[in-house]
CSV table of C-alpha atoms in Angstrom, one decimal:
chain,number,residue,atom,x,y,z
A,266,GLU,CA,227.4,176.9,105.5
A,267,ALA,CA,231.4,176.7,106.2
A,268,ILE,CA,233.1,179.0,108.6
A,269,ALA,CA,236.0,180.8,106.7
A,270,ILE,CA,239.2,181.5,109.1
A,271,ILE,CA,240.3,184.9,107.9
A,272,GLY,CA,242.9,185.7,110.5
A,273,ILE,CA,245.6,184.4,112.8
A,274,GLY,CA,247.4,185.8,116.1
A,275,CYS,CA,249.2,183.8,118.7
A,276,ARG,CA,252.0,183.9,121.1
A,277,PHE,CA,253.0,180.6,122.6
A,278,PRO,CA,256.1,179.3,123.8
A,279,GLY,CA,259.8,179.1,122.4
A,280,GLY,CA,259.1,182.4,121.5
A,281,ALA,CA,256.4,181.9,119.3
A,282,PHE,CA,254.9,185.3,118.5
A,283,THR,CA,253.5,184.8,115.1
A,284,PRO,CA,251.9,181.6,113.2
A,285,GLN,CA,255.1,181.4,111.1
A,286,ALA,CA,257.1,181.5,113.8
A,287,PHE,CA,255.2,178.4,115.8
A,288,TRP,CA,255.2,176.3,112.8
A,289,GLU,CA,258.9,176.9,112.3
A,290,ASN,CA,258.9,175.4,115.9
A,291,LEU,CA,257.2,172.5,115.0
A,292,CYS,CA,259.1,172.0,112.2
A,293,GLU,CA,262.6,171.6,114.0
A,294,GLY,CA,261.0,169.8,116.8
A,295,ARG,CA,261.8,172.1,119.1
A,296,ASN,CA,260.9,171.9,122.9
A,297,SER,CA,259.6,174.6,124.0
A,298,VAL,CA,259.5,173.3,128.0
A,299,THR,CA,262.0,175.0,130.4
A,300,GLU,CA,262.6,175.3,134.2
A,301,VAL,CA,259.6,177.9,136.0
A,302,PRO,CA,261.5,181.6,135.4
A,303,ARG,CA,262.9,183.4,138.3
A,304,ASP,CA,259.9,186.5,137.9
A,305,ARG,CA,257.4,183.7,138.3
A,306,TRP,CA,258.1,181.7,141.5
A,307,ASP,CA,261.4,180.6,143.8
A,308,ILE,CA,261.1,176.9,141.7
A,309,ASP,CA,263.5,175.7,144.7
A,310,HIS,CA,261.3,177.2,147.1
A,311,TYR,CA,258.5,175.0,146.1
A,312,TYR,CA,259.9,171.9,144.3
A,313,ASP,CA,259.8,168.3,145.9
A,314,PRO,CA,259.9,164.9,144.2
A,315,ASN,CA,257.4,163.5,146.6
A,316,PRO,CA,253.7,164.9,145.1
A,317,GLU,CA,252.4,163.7,148.9
A,318,MET,CA,254.7,167.2,150.2
A,319,PRO,CA,252.0,169.5,151.5
A,320,GLY,CA,252.6,173.2,149.6
A,321,LYS,CA,255.0,171.7,147.1
A,322,MET,CA,255.0,170.7,143.7
A,323,SER,CA,256.6,167.8,142.0
A,324,THR,CA,257.6,169.2,138.8
A,325,ARG,CA,260.2,172.2,137.8
A,326,SER,CA,258.9,172.7,134.5
A,327,GLY,CA,256.3,174.5,132.4
A,328,GLY,CA,256.0,176.0,128.9
A,329,PHE,CA,256.2,179.9,129.4
A,330,ILE,CA,256.2,183.2,127.2
A,331,GLU,CA,258.3,186.2,127.6
A,332,ASN,CA,257.2,189.4,129.2
A,333,VAL,CA,253.8,188.9,129.8
A,334,ASP,CA,254.1,192.3,132.3
A,335,HIS,CA,254.7,194.5,129.0
A,336,PHE,CA,251.7,196.3,127.6
A,337,ASP,CA,251.4,199.5,125.5
A,338,ALA,CA,248.5,200.9,127.5
A,339,GLU,CA,248.4,203.8,125.9
A,340,PHE,CA,248.0,202.4,122.5
A,341,PHE,CA,244.4,201.1,123.8
A,342,GLY,CA,243.9,204.3,125.2
A,343,ILE,CA,244.1,203.1,129.0
A,344,THR,CA,245.8,204.7,131.9
A,345,PRO,CA,249.0,203.0,133.5
A,346,ARG,CA,246.7,203.0,136.9
A,347,GLU,CA,244.2,200.9,134.9
A,348,ALA,CA,246.6,199.3,133.2
A,349,ARG,CA,248.3,198.1,136.3
A,350,SER,CA,244.9,196.4,138.1
A,351,MET,CA,244.7,194.6,134.6
A,352,ASP,CA,245.0,190.8,134.6
A,353,PRO,CA,247.9,190.1,132.3
A,354,GLN,CA,245.7,187.7,130.5
A,355,GLN,CA,243.1,190.6,129.5
A,356,ARG,CA,246.9,192.5,128.4
A,357,VAL,CA,248.5,189.5,126.3
A,358,LEU,CA,244.9,188.5,124.7
A,359,MET,CA,244.2,192.1,123.6
A,360,GLU,CA,247.3,192.2,121.9
A,361,VAL,CA,246.9,189.1,120.0
A,362,VAL,CA,243.7,189.9,119.0
A,363,TRP,CA,244.9,193.0,117.7
A,364,GLN,CA,247.1,190.8,115.7
A,365,ALA,CA,244.8,188.5,114.2
A,366,LEU,CA,242.6,191.4,113.1
A,367,GLU,CA,245.6,192.9,111.7
A,368,ASP,CA,246.5,189.6,109.8
A,369,ALA,CA,242.6,189.6,108.4
A,370,GLY,CA,243.0,193.3,107.5
A,371,ASN,CA,240.2,194.4,109.8
A,372,ALA,CA,242.4,196.5,112.0
A,373,SER,CA,240.5,199.8,111.7
A,374,LEU,CA,239.0,200.6,114.7
A,375,GLN,CA,236.6,202.7,112.0
A,376,LYS,CA,235.5,199.8,110.5
A,377,LEU,CA,235.0,198.1,113.3
A,378,GLU,CA,233.3,200.3,115.3
A,379,GLY,CA,229.6,199.3,115.5
A,380,SER,CA,230.2,196.3,113.8
A,381,ALA,CA,227.9,193.1,115.0
A,382,THR,CA,231.4,191.1,115.9
A,383,GLY,CA,231.2,188.7,118.5
A,384,VAL,CA,234.1,188.0,120.5
A,385,PHE,CA,234.4,184.4,122.5
A,386,VAL,CA,237.3,183.8,125.2
A,387,GLY,CA,238.0,180.6,127.0
A,388,ILE,CA,239.7,181.5,130.4
A,389,SER,CA,239.8,179.8,133.6
A,390,THR,CA,242.4,180.5,136.0
A,391,ASP,CA,242.8,183.6,138.3
A,392,ASP,CA,246.0,183.9,139.2
A,393,TYR,CA,246.6,187.7,139.1
A,394,ALA,CA,243.5,188.5,141.6
A,395,GLN,CA,245.0,186.0,144.0
A,396,LEU,CA,248.4,187.4,143.8
A,397,MET,CA,246.9,191.0,144.4
A,398,MET,CA,245.1,190.4,147.4
A,399,GLU,CA,248.2,188.6,148.9
A,400,ALA,CA,250.7,191.7,148.4
A,401,GLN,CA,248.2,194.0,149.1
A,402,GLY,CA,244.9,192.8,150.8
A,403,LEU,CA,241.4,194.4,150.9
A,404,LYS,CA,242.9,197.8,152.0
A,405,GLY,CA,244.7,197.6,148.2
A,406,ILE,CA,241.4,197.2,146.1
A,407,ASP,CA,240.7,200.3,144.1
A,408,THR,CA,238.7,200.9,141.4
A,409,TYR,CA,239.9,198.6,138.5
A,410,PHE,CA,240.0,196.1,140.6
A,411,VAL,CA,236.9,193.9,139.4
A,412,SER,CA,237.2,195.3,135.5
A,413,GLY,CA,240.9,194.3,135.7
A,414,THR,CA,240.5,190.7,137.3
A,415,ALA,CA,236.8,189.6,136.3
A,416,ARG,CA,236.6,186.8,133.8
A,417,SER,CA,233.6,188.0,132.5
A,418,ILE,CA,235.2,191.5,131.8
A,419,VAL,CA,237.7,189.8,129.0
A,420,SER,CA,235.7,189.4,126.1
A,421,GLY,CA,233.7,192.8,127.3
A,422,ARG,CA,236.9,194.7,127.3
A,423,ILE,CA,237.8,193.8,123.7
A,424,SER,CA,234.0,194.4,122.4
A,425,TYR,CA,234.3,198.1,124.7
A,426,GLN,CA,237.9,198.7,123.3
A,427,LEU,CA,237.1,198.3,119.7
A,428,GLY,CA,233.5,199.6,119.8
A,429,LEU,CA,231.9,196.1,118.7
A,430,VAL,CA,228.0,195.3,119.6
A,431,GLY,CA,228.2,191.4,118.8
A,432,PRO,CA,227.6,188.8,121.8
A,433,ALA,CA,230.3,188.9,124.3
A,434,VAL,CA,231.3,185.7,125.8
A,435,SER,CA,234.0,184.6,128.2
A,436,LEU,CA,233.7,180.5,128.8
A,437,ASP,CA,235.5,179.0,131.2
A,438,THR,CA,235.4,174.8,130.7
A,439,ALA,CA,238.4,174.2,131.7
A,440,CYS,CA,240.6,172.7,129.4
A,441,SER,CA,238.3,173.1,126.6
A,442,SER,CA,237.4,176.5,127.1
A,443,SER,CA,239.0,178.2,123.5
A,444,LEU,CA,237.7,175.0,121.8
A,445,LEU,CA,234.4,175.6,122.9
A,446,ALA,CA,235.0,179.5,122.3
A,447,VAL,CA,235.2,178.5,118.5
A,448,HIS,CA,232.3,176.0,118.5
A,449,GLN,CA,230.3,179.1,120.0
A,450,ALA,CA,231.7,181.5,117.6
A,451,CYS,CA,230.3,179.2,114.5
A,452,ARG,CA,227.1,178.8,116.1
A,453,SER,CA,226.9,182.3,116.6
A,454,LEU,CA,227.6,183.6,112.8
A,455,LEU,CA,225.5,180.6,111.7
A,456,ASP,CA,222.3,181.7,113.6
A,457,GLU,CA,223.6,185.2,112.3
A,458,GLU,CA,223.5,187.0,115.9
A,459,CYS,CA,227.3,188.4,114.5
A,460,ARG,CA,229.0,188.5,110.9
A,461,MET,CA,232.2,188.3,112.1
A,462,ALA,CA,233.7,187.0,114.9
A,463,ILE,CA,236.8,186.6,117.2
A,464,ALA,CA,237.2,183.2,118.9
A,465,ALA,CA,240.4,183.4,121.3
A,466,GLY,CA,241.8,181.6,124.2
A,467,VAL,CA,244.2,182.6,127.1
A,468,ASN,CA,246.5,181.3,130.1
A,469,ILE,CA,249.5,183.0,131.8
A,470,ILE,CA,250.7,181.2,135.0
A,471,LEU,CA,251.4,183.7,138.0
A,472,SER,CA,251.1,181.8,140.9
A,473,PRO,CA,252.2,178.3,142.1
A,474,ALA,CA,248.8,177.4,143.3
A,475,ASN,CA,247.5,175.6,140.6
A,476,THR,CA,250.4,173.7,140.0
A,477,VAL,CA,250.7,172.4,143.8
A,478,ALA,CA,246.8,171.7,143.5
A,479,LEU,CA,247.4,169.6,139.9
A,480,THR,CA,250.6,167.6,142.1
A,481,LYS,CA,248.0,166.9,144.8
A,482,TYR,CA,246.1,165.1,142.0
A,483,GLN,CA,248.9,163.3,140.8
A,484,MET,CA,248.5,164.8,137.3
A,485,MET,CA,251.9,166.7,137.3
A,486,ALA,CA,254.7,164.5,135.6
A,487,PRO,CA,258.1,164.8,137.2
A,488,ASP,CA,260.2,165.3,134.1
A,489,GLY,CA,258.0,168.1,133.0
A,490,ARG,CA,257.2,166.5,129.5
A,491,CYS,CA,253.9,165.5,128.2
A,492,LYS,CA,254.8,162.3,126.9
A,493,VAL,CA,251.8,162.0,124.7
A,494,PHE,CA,250.7,158.4,123.3
A,495,ASP,CA,253.5,157.3,124.8
A,496,ALA,CA,254.0,154.0,127.2
A,497,ALA,CA,256.0,156.7,129.8
A,498,ALA,CA,253.0,158.6,130.1
A,499,ASP,CA,252.6,159.5,134.1
A,500,GLY,CA,251.0,163.4,133.5
A,501,PHE,CA,251.2,166.6,131.7
A,502,VAL,CA,253.5,169.7,131.9
A,503,ARG,CA,251.7,173.0,132.0
A,504,GLY,CA,251.6,175.5,129.4
A,505,GLU,CA,250.8,179.1,129.0
A,506,GLY,CA,250.0,181.5,125.8
A,507,CYS,CA,247.0,183.0,123.9
A,508,GLY,CA,245.5,182.4,120.4
A,509,ALA,CA,242.9,184.3,118.1
A,510,VAL,CA,241.3,183.4,115.5
A,511,ILE,CA,239.2,185.6,112.9
A,512,LEU,CA,235.9,184.1,111.8
A,513,LYS,CA,232.9,184.8,108.8
A,514,ARG,CA,230.6,183.0,107.2
A,515,LEU,CA,231.9,181.8,103.8
A,516,SER,CA,229.7,184.0,101.6
A,517,GLU,CA,230.6,186.8,103.5
A,518,ALA,CA,234.3,186.4,103.4
A,519,CYS,CA,234.3,185.5,99.5
A,520,ALA,CA,231.6,188.9,99.5
A,521,ASP,CA,234.9,190.9,101.4
A,522,ARG,CA,237.2,189.1,99.7
A,523,ASP,CA,239.2,188.5,102.5
A,524,ARG,CA,242.1,185.7,102.7
A,525,ILE,CA,241.0,182.8,103.6
A,526,TYR,CA,243.3,180.6,106.0
A,527,ALA,CA,241.1,177.2,106.0
A,528,LEU,CA,237.8,176.3,106.6
A,529,ILE,CA,235.6,174.8,109.4
A,530,LEU,CA,232.9,172.5,108.1
A,531,GLY,CA,231.1,171.5,111.5
A,532,THR,CA,231.6,171.4,114.8
A,533,ALA,CA,230.2,170.0,118.2
A,534,ALA,CA,230.1,169.8,121.8
A,535,ASN,CA,228.8,167.6,124.7
A,536,GLN,CA,230.0,166.5,128.1
A,537,ASP,CA,231.6,163.3,129.5
A,538,GLY,CA,228.6,162.5,131.7
A,539,PRO,CA,228.9,159.7,134.3
A,540,SER,CA,232.7,158.1,134.0
A,541,SER,CA,234.7,156.9,136.9
A,542,GLY,CA,235.5,160.1,138.5
A,543,LEU,CA,234.7,163.7,138.0
A,544,THR,CA,237.8,164.2,136.0
A,545,ALA,CA,237.9,161.1,134.0
A,546,PRO,CA,236.8,161.4,130.3
A,547,ASN,CA,234.3,158.8,128.6
A,548,GLY,CA,235.3,157.2,125.5
A,549,PRO,CA,231.4,156.9,124.4
A,550,SER,CA,230.9,160.0,125.0
A,551,GLN,CA,233.8,161.0,123.1
A,552,GLU,CA,232.5,159.1,120.6
A,553,SER,CA,229.4,160.5,120.2
A,554,VAL,CA,230.7,164.2,119.7
A,555,ILE,CA,233.0,163.0,117.3
A,556,ARG,CA,230.1,161.8,115.1
A,557,LEU,CA,227.8,164.4,115.6
A,558,ALA,CA,230.8,166.9,114.1
A,559,LEU,CA,231.1,164.5,111.4
A,560,LYS,CA,227.6,164.8,111.0
A,561,ARG,CA,227.4,168.6,110.7
A,562,ALA,CA,230.0,168.6,108.7
A,563,ARG,CA,228.8,166.1,105.9
A,564,ALA,CA,232.4,164.6,106.0
A,565,LYS,CA,233.3,160.7,106.2
A,566,PRO,CA,235.4,159.3,108.7
A,567,SER,CA,237.5,158.1,106.1
A,568,GLN,CA,238.0,161.1,104.6
A,569,ILE,CA,239.5,162.5,107.6
A,570,SER,CA,243.8,162.2,107.4
A,571,TYR,CA,245.1,164.1,110.3
A,572,VAL,CA,243.3,164.6,113.9
A,573,GLU,CA,245.3,167.4,116.5
A,574,ALA,CA,244.6,165.2,119.7
A,575,HIS,CA,243.8,166.2,123.0
A,576,GLY,CA,247.2,164.1,124.1
A,577,THR,CA,247.9,165.1,127.5
A,578,GLY,CA,250.3,162.6,128.1
A,579,THR,CA,248.4,160.9,130.9
A,580,ALA,CA,248.2,156.9,131.2
A,581,LEU,CA,244.2,157.2,132.1
A,582,GLY,CA,243.0,159.5,129.3
A,583,ASP,CA,245.6,159.2,126.4
A,584,PRO,CA,244.6,155.0,125.7
A,585,ILE,CA,240.6,156.1,126.4
A,586,GLU,CA,241.3,158.8,123.2
A,587,VAL,CA,243.2,156.7,121.4
A,588,ARG,CA,240.8,153.9,121.4
A,589,THR,CA,237.8,156.1,120.5
A,590,LEU,CA,239.5,158.0,117.6
A,591,GLY,CA,240.4,154.0,116.2
A,592,GLU,CA,236.3,153.6,116.6
A,593,CYS,CA,235.2,156.2,114.9
A,594,TYR,CA,237.5,156.7,112.2
A,595,SER,CA,238.4,153.3,110.8
A,596,GLU,CA,235.0,152.8,109.7
A,597,GLY,CA,235.2,153.0,105.3
A,598,ARG,CA,239.1,153.5,106.0
A,599,SER,CA,241.4,151.1,103.6
A,600,ALA,CA,244.7,149.7,104.5
A,601,ASP,CA,246.8,152.9,102.4
A,602,GLN,CA,244.4,155.6,104.1
A,603,PRO,CA,246.4,156.2,107.5
A,604,LEU,CA,245.0,158.6,110.3
A,605,VAL,CA,247.8,160.4,111.4
A,606,ILE,CA,247.5,162.0,115.2
A,607,GLY,CA,249.3,164.4,117.1
A,608,SER,CA,249.2,166.6,119.7
A,609,VAL,CA,251.6,169.8,120.2
A,610,LYS,CA,251.3,169.4,123.8
A,611,THR,CA,254.6,167.6,123.3
A,612,ASN,CA,256.1,170.7,122.4
A,613,ILE,CA,254.8,173.4,124.3
A,614,GLY,CA,253.0,171.9,127.1
A,615,HIS,CA,249.2,171.8,128.1
A,616,LEU,CA,247.9,175.3,127.7
A,617,GLU,CA,244.9,174.6,129.6
A,618,ALA,CA,242.0,177.0,128.4
A,619,ALA,CA,244.2,178.3,125.8
A,620,ALA,CA,245.2,174.5,124.6
A,621,GLY,CA,242.0,174.4,121.9
A,622,ILE,CA,243.0,177.0,120.0
């Protein structure tokens, strides 16, 4: 059965705090990548164009969202003391999920409480916990430290606050985390573990540590741009944000007279397996998972007209991905049926755990 998308919430770089604003930014071709804000870290202290320089990063840029330190704790029934220990990723996620539920018309706590609603969240960083330890040390740990910073709590807190009794799962598969969250949500719905599902991803960049580490991997683009499918591609730029979708089986959405944005006809997941390196992509594995998704969707390759690609702007990954797309989608396609490919990473950066959503 198809899965219906009935609600959307988002917070992306460029002031895109609604799906409409995000769409307008894309239509305008707006570049939402900026220099690292001063409230994150002193970029002059950490920047050095030489990627080999210890403790330095070779980029000055990123895709950032505003007011990550703002949170209406009272609205969610959370005390100020507990809110201070909560990772901003938890705070932003709660607000974006609520936005998506309102958009779906399911924002009544009475309607949600006790419902078989699943929560699936992609998340992969612990910047806030790291900063708290640096600032306060072990003596600064309070009652709320673990519940405020553990990734496992991110999905569980949503279920707890809304009174949901479906599965609550936090997923970390790096850049595919939120896309896998959607996949797992769809499988849970099809298995009837839940009647409705929230699938989301969040990534907030608070510490310079991961950017320094990625610089040593030679993954950061010196000019701070994801030059996707470009001969000049030389790395990516990090981005942050959050997105959430509300999902139901199509029959349930129709029965409930929900507004339906789109349908998910088929999903699939696998792993690269052996390749030239731990972080290197594998073309045959990519081809395999695409073909499985098409099979589950009962779709022919020639029926696909657009692919939103991973497309990070790396010299290694992009060519492999494009060749794989060519192999998979050329079958049965005539000359007047072009396959359009694109990547919003050119506009907002690579959102890592939130990239898929």
